Coordinates of C-alpha atoms and ligand atoms in Angstrom, one line a residue:
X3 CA -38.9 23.0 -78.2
X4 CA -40.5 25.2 -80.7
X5 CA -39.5 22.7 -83.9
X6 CA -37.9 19.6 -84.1
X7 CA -35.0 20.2 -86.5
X8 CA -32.6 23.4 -85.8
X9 CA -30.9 25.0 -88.8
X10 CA -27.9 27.6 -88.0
X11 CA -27.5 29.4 -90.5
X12 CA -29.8 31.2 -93.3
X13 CA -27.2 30.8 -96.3
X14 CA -27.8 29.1 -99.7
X15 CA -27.7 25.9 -97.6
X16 CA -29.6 26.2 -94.6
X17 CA -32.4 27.8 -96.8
X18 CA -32.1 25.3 -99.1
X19 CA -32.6 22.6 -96.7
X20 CA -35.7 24.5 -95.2
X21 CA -37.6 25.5 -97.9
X22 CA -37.1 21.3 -98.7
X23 CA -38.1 20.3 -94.6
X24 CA -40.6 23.7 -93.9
X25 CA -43.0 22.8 -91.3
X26 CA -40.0 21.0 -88.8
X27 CA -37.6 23.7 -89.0
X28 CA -36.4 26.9 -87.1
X29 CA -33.2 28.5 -89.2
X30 CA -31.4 31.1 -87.0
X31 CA -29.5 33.6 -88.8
X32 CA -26.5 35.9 -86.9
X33 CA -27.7 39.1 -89.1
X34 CA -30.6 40.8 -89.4
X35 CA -31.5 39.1 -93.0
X36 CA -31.0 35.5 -94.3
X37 CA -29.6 35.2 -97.5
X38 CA -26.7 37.8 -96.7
X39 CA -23.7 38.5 -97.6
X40 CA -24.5 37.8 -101.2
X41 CA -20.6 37.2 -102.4
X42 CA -21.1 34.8 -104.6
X43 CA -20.9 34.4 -108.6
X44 CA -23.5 31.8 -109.1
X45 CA -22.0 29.6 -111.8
X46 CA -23.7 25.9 -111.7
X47 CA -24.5 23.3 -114.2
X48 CA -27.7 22.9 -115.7
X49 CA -28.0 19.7 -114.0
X50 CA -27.6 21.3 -110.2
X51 CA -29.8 24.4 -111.2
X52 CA -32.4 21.1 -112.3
X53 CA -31.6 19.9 -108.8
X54 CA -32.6 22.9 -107.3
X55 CA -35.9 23.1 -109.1
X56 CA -36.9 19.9 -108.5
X57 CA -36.3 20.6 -104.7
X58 CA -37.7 23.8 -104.7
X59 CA -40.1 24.4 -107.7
X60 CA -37.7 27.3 -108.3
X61 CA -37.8 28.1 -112.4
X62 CA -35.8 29.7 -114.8
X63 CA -36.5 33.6 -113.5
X64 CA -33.3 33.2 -111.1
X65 CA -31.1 32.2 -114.2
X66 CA -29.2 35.4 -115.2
X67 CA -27.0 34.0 -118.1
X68 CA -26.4 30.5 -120.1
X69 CA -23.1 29.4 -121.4
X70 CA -21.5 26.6 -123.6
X71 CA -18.0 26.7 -123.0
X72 CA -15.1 28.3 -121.0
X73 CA -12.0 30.4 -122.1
X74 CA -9.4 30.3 -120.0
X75 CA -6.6 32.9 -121.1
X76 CA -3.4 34.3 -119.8
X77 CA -3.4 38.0 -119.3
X78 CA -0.9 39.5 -122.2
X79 CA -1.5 36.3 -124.2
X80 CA -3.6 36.5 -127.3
X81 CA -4.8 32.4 -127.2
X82 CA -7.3 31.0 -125.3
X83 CA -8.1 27.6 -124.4
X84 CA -11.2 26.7 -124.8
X85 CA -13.5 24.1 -122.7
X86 CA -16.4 22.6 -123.9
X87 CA -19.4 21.7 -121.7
X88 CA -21.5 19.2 -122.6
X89 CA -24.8 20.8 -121.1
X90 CA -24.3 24.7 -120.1
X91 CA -23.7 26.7 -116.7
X92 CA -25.7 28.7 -115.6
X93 CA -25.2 32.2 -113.9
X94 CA -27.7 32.9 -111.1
X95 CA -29.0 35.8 -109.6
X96 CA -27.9 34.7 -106.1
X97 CA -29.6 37.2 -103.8
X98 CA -33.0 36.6 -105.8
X99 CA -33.0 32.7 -105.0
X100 CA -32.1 32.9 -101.2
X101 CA -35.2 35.6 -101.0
X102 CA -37.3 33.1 -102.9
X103 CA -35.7 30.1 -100.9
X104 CA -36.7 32.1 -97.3
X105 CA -40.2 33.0 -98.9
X106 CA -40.8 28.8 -100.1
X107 CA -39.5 28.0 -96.3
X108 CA -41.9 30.3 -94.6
X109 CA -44.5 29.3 -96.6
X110 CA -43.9 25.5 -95.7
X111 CA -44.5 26.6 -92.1
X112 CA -40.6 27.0 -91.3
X113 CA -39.4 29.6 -88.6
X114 CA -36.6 32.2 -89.8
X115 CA -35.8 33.7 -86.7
X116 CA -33.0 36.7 -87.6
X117 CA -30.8 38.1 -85.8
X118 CA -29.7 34.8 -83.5
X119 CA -26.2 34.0 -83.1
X120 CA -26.0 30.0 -81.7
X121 CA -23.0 30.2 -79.6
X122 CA -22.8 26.3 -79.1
X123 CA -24.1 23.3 -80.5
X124 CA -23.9 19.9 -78.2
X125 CA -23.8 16.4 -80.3
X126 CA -27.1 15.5 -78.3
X127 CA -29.0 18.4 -80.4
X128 CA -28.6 21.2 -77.2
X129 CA -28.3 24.4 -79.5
X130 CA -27.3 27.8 -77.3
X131 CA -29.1 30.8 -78.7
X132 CA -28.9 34.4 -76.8
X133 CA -28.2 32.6 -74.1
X134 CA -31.3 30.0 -74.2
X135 CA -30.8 26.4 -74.1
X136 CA -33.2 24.6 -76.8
X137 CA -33.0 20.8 -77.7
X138 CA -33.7 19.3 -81.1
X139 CA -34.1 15.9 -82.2
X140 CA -31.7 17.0 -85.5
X141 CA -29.3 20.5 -85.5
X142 CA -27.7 21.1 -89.2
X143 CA -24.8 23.3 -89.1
X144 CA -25.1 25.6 -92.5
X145 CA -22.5 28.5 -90.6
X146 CA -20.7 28.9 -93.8
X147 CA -16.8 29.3 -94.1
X148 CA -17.0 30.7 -90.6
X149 CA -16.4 27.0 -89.6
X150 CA -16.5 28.5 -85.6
X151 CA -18.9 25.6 -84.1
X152 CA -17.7 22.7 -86.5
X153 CA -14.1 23.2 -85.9
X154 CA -15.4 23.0 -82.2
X155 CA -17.4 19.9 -82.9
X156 CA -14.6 18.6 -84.9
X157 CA -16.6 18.2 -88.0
X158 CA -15.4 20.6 -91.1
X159 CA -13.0 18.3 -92.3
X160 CA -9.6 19.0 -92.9
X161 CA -9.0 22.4 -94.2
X162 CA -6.1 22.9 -96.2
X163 CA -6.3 26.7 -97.6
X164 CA -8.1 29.7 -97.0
X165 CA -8.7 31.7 -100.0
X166 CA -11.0 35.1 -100.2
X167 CA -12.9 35.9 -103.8
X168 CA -13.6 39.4 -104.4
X169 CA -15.2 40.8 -107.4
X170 CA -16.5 43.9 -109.2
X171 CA -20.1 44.2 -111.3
X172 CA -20.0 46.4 -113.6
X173 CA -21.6 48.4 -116.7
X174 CA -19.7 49.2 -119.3
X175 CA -20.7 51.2 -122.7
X176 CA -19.9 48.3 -124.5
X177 CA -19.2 44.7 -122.4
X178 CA -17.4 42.0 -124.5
X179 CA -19.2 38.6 -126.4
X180 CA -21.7 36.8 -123.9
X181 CA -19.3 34.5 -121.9
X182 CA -17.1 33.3 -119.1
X183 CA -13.1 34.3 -119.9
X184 CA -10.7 32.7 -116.7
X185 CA -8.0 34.3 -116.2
X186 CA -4.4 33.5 -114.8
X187 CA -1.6 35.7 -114.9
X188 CA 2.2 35.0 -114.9
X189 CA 2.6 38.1 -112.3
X190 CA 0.5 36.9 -109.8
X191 CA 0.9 33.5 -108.2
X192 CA -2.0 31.4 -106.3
X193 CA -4.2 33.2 -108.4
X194 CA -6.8 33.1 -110.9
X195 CA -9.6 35.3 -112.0
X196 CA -12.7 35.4 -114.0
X197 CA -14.8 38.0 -116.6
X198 CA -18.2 37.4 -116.7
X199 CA -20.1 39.1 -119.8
X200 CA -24.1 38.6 -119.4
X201 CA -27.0 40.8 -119.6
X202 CA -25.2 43.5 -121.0
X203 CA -23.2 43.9 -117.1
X204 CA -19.5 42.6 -116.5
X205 CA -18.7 40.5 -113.3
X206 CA -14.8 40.8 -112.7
X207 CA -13.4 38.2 -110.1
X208 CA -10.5 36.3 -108.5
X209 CA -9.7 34.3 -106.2
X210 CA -6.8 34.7 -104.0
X211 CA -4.5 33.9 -100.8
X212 CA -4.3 37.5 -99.7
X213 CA -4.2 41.2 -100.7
X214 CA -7.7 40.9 -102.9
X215 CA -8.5 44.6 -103.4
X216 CA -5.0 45.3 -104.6
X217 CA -5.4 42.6 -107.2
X218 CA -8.5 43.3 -108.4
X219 CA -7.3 46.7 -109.0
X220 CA -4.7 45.4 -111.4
X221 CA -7.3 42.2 -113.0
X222 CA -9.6 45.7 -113.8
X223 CA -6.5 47.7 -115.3
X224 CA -5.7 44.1 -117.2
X225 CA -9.2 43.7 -118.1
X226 CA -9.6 47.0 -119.6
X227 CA -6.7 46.6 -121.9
X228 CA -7.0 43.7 -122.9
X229 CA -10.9 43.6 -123.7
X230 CA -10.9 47.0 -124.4
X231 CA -13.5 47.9 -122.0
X232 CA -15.0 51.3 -121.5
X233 CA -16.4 51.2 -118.3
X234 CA -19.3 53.1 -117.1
X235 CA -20.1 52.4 -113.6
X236 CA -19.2 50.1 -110.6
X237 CA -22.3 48.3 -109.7
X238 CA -20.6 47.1 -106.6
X239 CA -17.3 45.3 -104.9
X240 CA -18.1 42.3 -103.1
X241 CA -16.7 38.9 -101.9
X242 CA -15.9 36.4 -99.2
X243 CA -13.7 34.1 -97.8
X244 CA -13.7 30.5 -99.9
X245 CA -12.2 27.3 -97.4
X246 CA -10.8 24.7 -99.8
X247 CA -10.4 21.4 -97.8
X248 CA -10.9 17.8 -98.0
X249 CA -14.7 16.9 -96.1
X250 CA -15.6 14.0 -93.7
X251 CA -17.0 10.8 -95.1
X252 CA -19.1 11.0 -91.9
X253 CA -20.1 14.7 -91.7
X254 CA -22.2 14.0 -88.3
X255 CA -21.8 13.5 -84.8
X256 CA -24.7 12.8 -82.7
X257 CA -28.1 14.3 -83.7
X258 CA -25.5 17.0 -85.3
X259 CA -25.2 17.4 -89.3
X260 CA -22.9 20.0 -91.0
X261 CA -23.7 20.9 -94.6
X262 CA -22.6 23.0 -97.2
X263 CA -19.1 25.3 -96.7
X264 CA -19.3 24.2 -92.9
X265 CA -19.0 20.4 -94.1
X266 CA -15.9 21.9 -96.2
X267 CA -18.4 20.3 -99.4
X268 CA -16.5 23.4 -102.0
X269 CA -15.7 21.9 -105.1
X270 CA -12.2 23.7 -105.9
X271 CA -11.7 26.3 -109.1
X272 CA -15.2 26.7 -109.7
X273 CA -16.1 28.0 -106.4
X274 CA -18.7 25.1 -106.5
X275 CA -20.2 25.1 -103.0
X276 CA -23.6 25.5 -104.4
X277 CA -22.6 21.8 -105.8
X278 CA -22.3 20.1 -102.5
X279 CA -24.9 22.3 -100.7
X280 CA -27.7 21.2 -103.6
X281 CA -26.2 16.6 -103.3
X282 CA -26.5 16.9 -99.3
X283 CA -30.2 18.2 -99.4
X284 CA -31.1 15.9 -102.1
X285 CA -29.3 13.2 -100.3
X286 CA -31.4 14.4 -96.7
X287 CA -34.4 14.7 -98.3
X288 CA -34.5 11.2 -99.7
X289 CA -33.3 9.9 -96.2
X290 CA -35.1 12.0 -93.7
X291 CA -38.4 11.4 -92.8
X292 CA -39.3 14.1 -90.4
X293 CA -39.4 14.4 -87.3
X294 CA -38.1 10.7 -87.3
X295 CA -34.3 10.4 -87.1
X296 CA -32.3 11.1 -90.9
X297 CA -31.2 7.7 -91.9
X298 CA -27.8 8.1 -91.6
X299 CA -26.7 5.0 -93.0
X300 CA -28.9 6.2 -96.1
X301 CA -27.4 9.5 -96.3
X302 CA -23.8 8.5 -96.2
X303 CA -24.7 6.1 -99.3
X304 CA -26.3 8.4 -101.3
X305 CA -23.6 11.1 -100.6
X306 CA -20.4 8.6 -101.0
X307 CA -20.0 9.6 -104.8
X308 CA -20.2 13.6 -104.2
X309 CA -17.5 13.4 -101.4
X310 CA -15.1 11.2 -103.5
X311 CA -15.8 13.8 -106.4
X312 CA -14.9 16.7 -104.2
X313 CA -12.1 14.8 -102.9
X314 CA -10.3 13.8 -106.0
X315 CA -10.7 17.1 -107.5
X316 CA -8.8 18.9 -105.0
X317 CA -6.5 15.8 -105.0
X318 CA -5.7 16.2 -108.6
X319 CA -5.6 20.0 -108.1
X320 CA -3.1 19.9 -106.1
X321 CA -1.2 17.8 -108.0
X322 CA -1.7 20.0 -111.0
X323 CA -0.5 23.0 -108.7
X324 CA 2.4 20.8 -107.5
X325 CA 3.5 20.0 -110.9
X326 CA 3.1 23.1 -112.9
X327 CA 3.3 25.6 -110.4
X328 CA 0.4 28.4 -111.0
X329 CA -2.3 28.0 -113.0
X330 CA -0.9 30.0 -115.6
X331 CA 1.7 27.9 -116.4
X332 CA -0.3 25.1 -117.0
X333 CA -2.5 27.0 -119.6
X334 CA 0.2 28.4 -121.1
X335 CA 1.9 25.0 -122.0
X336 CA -1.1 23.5 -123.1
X337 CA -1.2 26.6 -125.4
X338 CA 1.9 26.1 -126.0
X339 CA 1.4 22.1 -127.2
X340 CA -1.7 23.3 -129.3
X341 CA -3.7 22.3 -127.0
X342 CA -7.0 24.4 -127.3
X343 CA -10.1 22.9 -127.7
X344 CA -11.0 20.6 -124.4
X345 CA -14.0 18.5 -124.3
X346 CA -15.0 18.7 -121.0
X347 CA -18.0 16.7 -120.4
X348 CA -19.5 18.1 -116.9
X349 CA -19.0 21.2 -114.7
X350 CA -19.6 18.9 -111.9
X351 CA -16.2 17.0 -112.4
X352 CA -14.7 19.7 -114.7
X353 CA -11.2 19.1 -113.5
X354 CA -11.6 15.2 -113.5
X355 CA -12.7 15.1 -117.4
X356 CA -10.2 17.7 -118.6
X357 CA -7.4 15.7 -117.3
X358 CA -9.0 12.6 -119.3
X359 CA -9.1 15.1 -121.9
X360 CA -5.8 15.8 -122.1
X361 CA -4.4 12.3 -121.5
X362 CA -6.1 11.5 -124.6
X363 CA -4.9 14.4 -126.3
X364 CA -1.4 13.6 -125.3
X365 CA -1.4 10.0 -125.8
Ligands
FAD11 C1 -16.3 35.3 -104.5 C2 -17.1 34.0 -104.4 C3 -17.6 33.4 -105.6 C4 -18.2 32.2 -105.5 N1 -18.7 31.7 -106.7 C5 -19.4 30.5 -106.7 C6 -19.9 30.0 -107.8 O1 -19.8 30.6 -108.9 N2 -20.6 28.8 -107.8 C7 -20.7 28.1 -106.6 O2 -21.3 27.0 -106.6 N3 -20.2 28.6 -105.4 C8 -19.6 29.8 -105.4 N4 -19.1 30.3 -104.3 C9 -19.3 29.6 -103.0 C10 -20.7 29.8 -102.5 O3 -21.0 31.1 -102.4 C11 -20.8 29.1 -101.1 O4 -20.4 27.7 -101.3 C12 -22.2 29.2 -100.6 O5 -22.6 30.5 -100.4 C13 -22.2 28.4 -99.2 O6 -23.5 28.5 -98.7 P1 -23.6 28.2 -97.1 O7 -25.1 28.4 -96.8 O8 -23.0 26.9 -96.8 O9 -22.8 29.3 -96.4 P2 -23.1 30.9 -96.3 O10 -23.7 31.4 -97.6 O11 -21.8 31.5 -95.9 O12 -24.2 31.1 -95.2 C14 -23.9 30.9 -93.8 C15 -24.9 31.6 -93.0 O13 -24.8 31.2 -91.7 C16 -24.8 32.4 -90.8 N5 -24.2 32.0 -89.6 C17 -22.8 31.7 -89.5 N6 -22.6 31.3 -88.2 C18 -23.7 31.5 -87.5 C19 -24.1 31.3 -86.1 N7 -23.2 30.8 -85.2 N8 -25.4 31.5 -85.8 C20 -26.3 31.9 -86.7 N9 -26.0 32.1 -88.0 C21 -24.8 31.9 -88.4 C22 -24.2 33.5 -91.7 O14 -24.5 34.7 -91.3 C23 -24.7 33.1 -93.1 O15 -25.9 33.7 -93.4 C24 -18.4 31.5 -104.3 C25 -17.9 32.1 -103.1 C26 -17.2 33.4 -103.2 C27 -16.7 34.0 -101.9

């Protein structure tokens, strides 16, 4: 056994966790980098980019933008409305901090070995690896959406949707005000997008059931009308697949842990895996004392508030969905209603405090 604990996967998770357990840990990655694909946007709250520097000793070079509030607007409407964070979000430069999370793991005496796909994981810590059997006292799944050895292992959760994000960066002559617009459109159902405006570049999302380079064709031609943008170079076009499900109270069988978008831990509408990833290795790192076995009974504690968060916001989302039917109804009743300043109080539970919000503003 080269090191006690076995991380699969080199993501924003398992690198997370390593650069927090160094010395105990081997992470293999499938590809021939960690860190990769890079297809995410990067939005978190203040208080999770804390968390992360706390963890990691990480600072304020990976942050990439700040912002206050959010506008959410329907395309071909001139209203927005508006949410109000009590303490910003933060964009992050996402392939910078998993370079810098590999470098802080390495440094802390972790093995990255690259370029090793684990074909199985047993519940007794028996990992498969090109074909080589190695036992750990602890295995953390970090596989990402993939979800291929905790479906197996029966411990993702239960997945209700499969959604893919896609997005453009862009340059443009001249990009709109610093800030985050959502967008939601009447012709396209199950869908919503975002513009991004920081650092004098434009990131141009959405997030959709199928058919994501034919939409984001039409969110750029809607984009550029209705911000008037005069674009001067695609960056680049990336994305990946975002599972939306409800995770296990007891994300663990055996000596086996999954974490991040493999323990299904995606807070919905904001994309917010980095969320869940960021409370499960606070939680482990306040339970494990390496190479002794993680408390799990600790763990479990300590994580019981993030999973019920998680839980009830795709609860209510779905409720929301159920009721109004796309996203762009909803905002374009609350419009509608003169409903346009929300005080939202945290990113963290954004959909739980705007639907206090609104109850007050209603009642
Ligand atoms: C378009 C888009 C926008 C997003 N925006 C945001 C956002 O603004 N804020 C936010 O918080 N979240 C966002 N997310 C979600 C966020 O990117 C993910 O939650 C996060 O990347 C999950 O990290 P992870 O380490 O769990 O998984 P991943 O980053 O997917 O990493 C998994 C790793 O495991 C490796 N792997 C898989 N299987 C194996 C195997 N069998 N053997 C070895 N290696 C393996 C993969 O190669 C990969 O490197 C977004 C996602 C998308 C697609």
């Amino acid at each position: 056994m080269i090191k006690p604990i076995a991380i699969v996967g080199g993501g924003f998770s398992g690198l997370l966790l390593a650069s927090v357990l160094g010395d105990e840990v081997v992470v293999f990655e499938e590809h021939d980098k960690v860190g990769r694909p890079p297809h995410c946007t990067g939005l978190v709250s203040l208080r999770t980019f804390r968390s992360i520097s706390r963890l990691t000793g990480i600072g304020s070079e990976v942050i990439e933008g700040y912002f206050n509030e959010l506008m959410i607007k329907p395309l071909s409407v001139d209203d927005y409305v508006v949410l109000k964070l009590s303490e910003p979000v933060v964009k992050l430069d996402r392939v910078r901090i998993e370079e810098l999370l590999a470098n802080i793991a390495t440094s802390k005496g972790a093995l990255i070995k690259v370029n090793h796909v684990v074909t199985k994981v047993s519940p007794d810590g028996t990992v498969l690896v090109k074909n080589q059997v190695g036992r750990f006292s602890t295995v953390f799944i970090a596989e990402g959406s993939s979800l291929r050895l905790c479906k197996f292992l029966n411990l993702c959760g239960k997945v209700i949707e499969k959604l893919v994000g896609a997005q453009y960066l862009l340059k443009c002559y001249k990009c709109p005000d610093e800030g985050i617009y959502v967008l939601t459109s009447s012709k396209l159902t199950k869908f919503f997008g975002w513009l991004i405006s920081y650092d004098k570049k434009l990131l141009l999302g959405l997030i959709t059931r199928k058919d994501p380079s034919i939409k984001l064709k039409y969110l750029l031609k809607m984009a550029v009308k209705e911000f008037n943008l005069n674009i001067k170079e695609v960056i680049k076009v990336f994305g990946g697949p975002i599972v939306i499900g409800y995770p296990r109270l007891v994300p663990y069988l055996g000596n086996v842990f999954a974490i991040g978008d493999a323990a299904l831990m995606v807070k919905p509408i904001s994309g917010g895996g980095l969320y869940g990833a960021v409370r499960q290795v606070m939680a482990i790192s306040k339970s494990f004392n390496p190479p002794k076995d993680l408390s799990k009974s600790k763990y479990l504690r300590l994580m019981l508030t993030t999973v019920l968060n998680i839980y009830s916001q795709i609860k209510l989302l779905r409720l929301i969905l159920s009721t109004y039917g796309t996203y762009d109804s909803l905002i374009r009743s609350l419009i509608r209603s003169g409903i346009k300043d929300v005080k939202v109080i945290d990113y963290d539970n954004h959909l739980l405090n705007v639907l206090t919000n609104l109850v007050k503003l209603l009642t």
